[in-house]
Amino acid sequence: MRILVIGGKRFAGYYMVREALARGHEVTLFNRGITHPELWPELPCITGDRLTDLHKLDGLSFDAVIDPCCYFPPQMRASAEYFRGRDVFYAFVSTLSVCDLSRSPVRETDPLPLYDDSGSFTENMGNYGPLKAGCERTLHEILGDRAAMIRPGFICGDRDYTDRFTYWPVKMRFSDRILVPEGDFPFQFIDVRDLAAFTLTVVEKRLSGPFSVTGPGAEYRFSDFLQDCRQTVNPRCELVRLPDEKLNELGLLQPDKSVYFPLFYGDTPGFAGLYRVDVSRAVSAGLTFRPARDTILSAVDWFLSRTDDPDGLAAGLKATLEEQILSRL
């Protein structure tokens, strides 16, 4: 297949390109040339902004488009309209944040939030879920059953610049004691490689409609994740559990636990469905999950390729502050 990837050089998009090439497809990139311009020098790359420069694609022919980086409905309208009259299948990487995460379980059939387009792009950027929902509606309106909406949960692994998942194994890698809030809850995430593999399967089979993409497939809890991290990177690490009263005393509950303890949303108001997502439709269509250990190792290796300082994590409690707290317990 001839596949156009919009973006393709940061995180999920990078792995979409890699997976497409591994499956023998021809890949062309379209992006602004800002993020990692050194990547994929062997591939044709058309530099431009989709709002003004899609005409640069004139004369080229594609079987499919993979779009992992559209955030605003006007951007989606521009690209979907461009491909309206062409026999192209369009896979949009959306987000589970389009769903009402206060409900449980979350399903593809749940109503989407409304998008208020009265403001500017910048003013609405904080409205991530509704904006992505607006992109989905726009895409479906224009391309109908020639489009798929891939809705990943937390994407993890190599090249994850958010460090939310990475925080936990890296902390254990560098310390024999770490702080953890008390509590346990179901936990779901998706390895970026599994997301890419499923997206390519959807494209190859032209499977239309929305797909919730997160995992693992079996019942998995946050305590399981923490134990998997321990066993993978440092079995000696002690998990020092703190109740809410102590966390509050230390100032670690504001605005919620996830600020200092990434992904710890188990009892956060409004997130009852965050880790209770029905993924049966995607699994039936070919979604698979690699062992958590593989994702943990990939995330740690990515972090260590950048720095060996745990304070270099982009998320969570800084190591120096954590050490101060632990010394007083």
Short mmCIF file of N, CA and C in Angstrom, two decimals, residues 15 29 37 59 85 129 148 156 159 201 218-219 246 265 270 272 278 299:
data_model
loop_
_atom_site.label_atom_id
_atom_site.label_comp_id
_atom_site.label_asym_id
_atom_site.label_seq_id
_atom_site.Cartn_x
_atom_site.Cartn_y
_atom_site.Cartn_z
N TYR A 15 6.22 5.35 15.29
CA TYR A 15 6.00 3.90 15.26
C TYR A 15 5.01 3.48 14.18
N LEU A 29 5.80 11.05 3.98
CA LEU A 29 5.50 11.88 5.14
C LEU A 29 5.04 13.26 4.70
N PRO A 37 13.69 16.72 12.40
CA PRO A 37 13.85 16.74 10.94
C PRO A 37 14.90 15.75 10.44
N GLY A 59 -1.12 15.37 -7.53
CA GLY A 59 -0.37 14.52 -8.44
C GLY A 59 0.15 13.24 -7.80
N GLY A 85 -12.75 13.22 -2.56
CA GLY A 85 -12.99 12.65 -3.87
C GLY A 85 -12.00 11.58 -4.30
N GLY A 129 -10.37 16.68 24.95
CA GLY A 129 -11.34 15.66 24.56
C GLY A 129 -12.37 16.16 23.57
N ALA A 148 -11.46 5.48 10.03
CA ALA A 148 -11.42 4.82 11.33
C ALA A 148 -10.93 5.82 12.37
N CYS A 156 2.34 4.20 25.94
CA CYS A 156 3.56 4.04 26.74
C CYS A 156 4.66 3.37 25.94
N ARG A 159 10.15 6.33 23.41
CA ARG A 159 9.88 7.66 22.87
C ARG A 159 8.72 8.37 23.57
N THR A 201 -3.17 -2.69 10.90
CA THR A 201 -4.15 -3.73 10.59
C THR A 201 -5.47 -3.11 10.17
N ALA A 218 -6.27 -9.03 29.80
CA ALA A 218 -6.78 -9.67 31.00
C ALA A 218 -6.91 -8.64 32.12
N GLU A 219 -7.61 -9.02 33.19
CA GLU A 219 -7.73 -8.13 34.36
C GLU A 219 -6.34 -7.81 34.89
N LYS A 246 -1.74 11.25 55.27
CA LYS A 246 -0.32 11.60 55.26
C LYS A 246 0.04 12.37 53.99
N TYR A 265 -5.04 7.41 39.14
CA TYR A 265 -6.35 8.03 39.03
C TYR A 265 -7.46 7.18 39.65
N GLY A 270 -14.56 11.87 38.65
CA GLY A 270 -14.71 12.10 37.22
C GLY A 270 -13.96 11.13 36.34
N ALA A 272 -14.02 7.50 36.75
CA ALA A 272 -14.43 6.12 37.07
C ALA A 272 -14.20 5.16 35.91
N ASP A 278 -14.00 -0.93 27.61
CA ASP A 278 -14.33 -2.15 26.87
C ASP A 278 -13.56 -2.12 25.54
N ALA A 299 10.48 1.49 28.03
CA ALA A 299 10.38 2.83 28.60
C ALA A 299 11.65 3.22 29.35
#
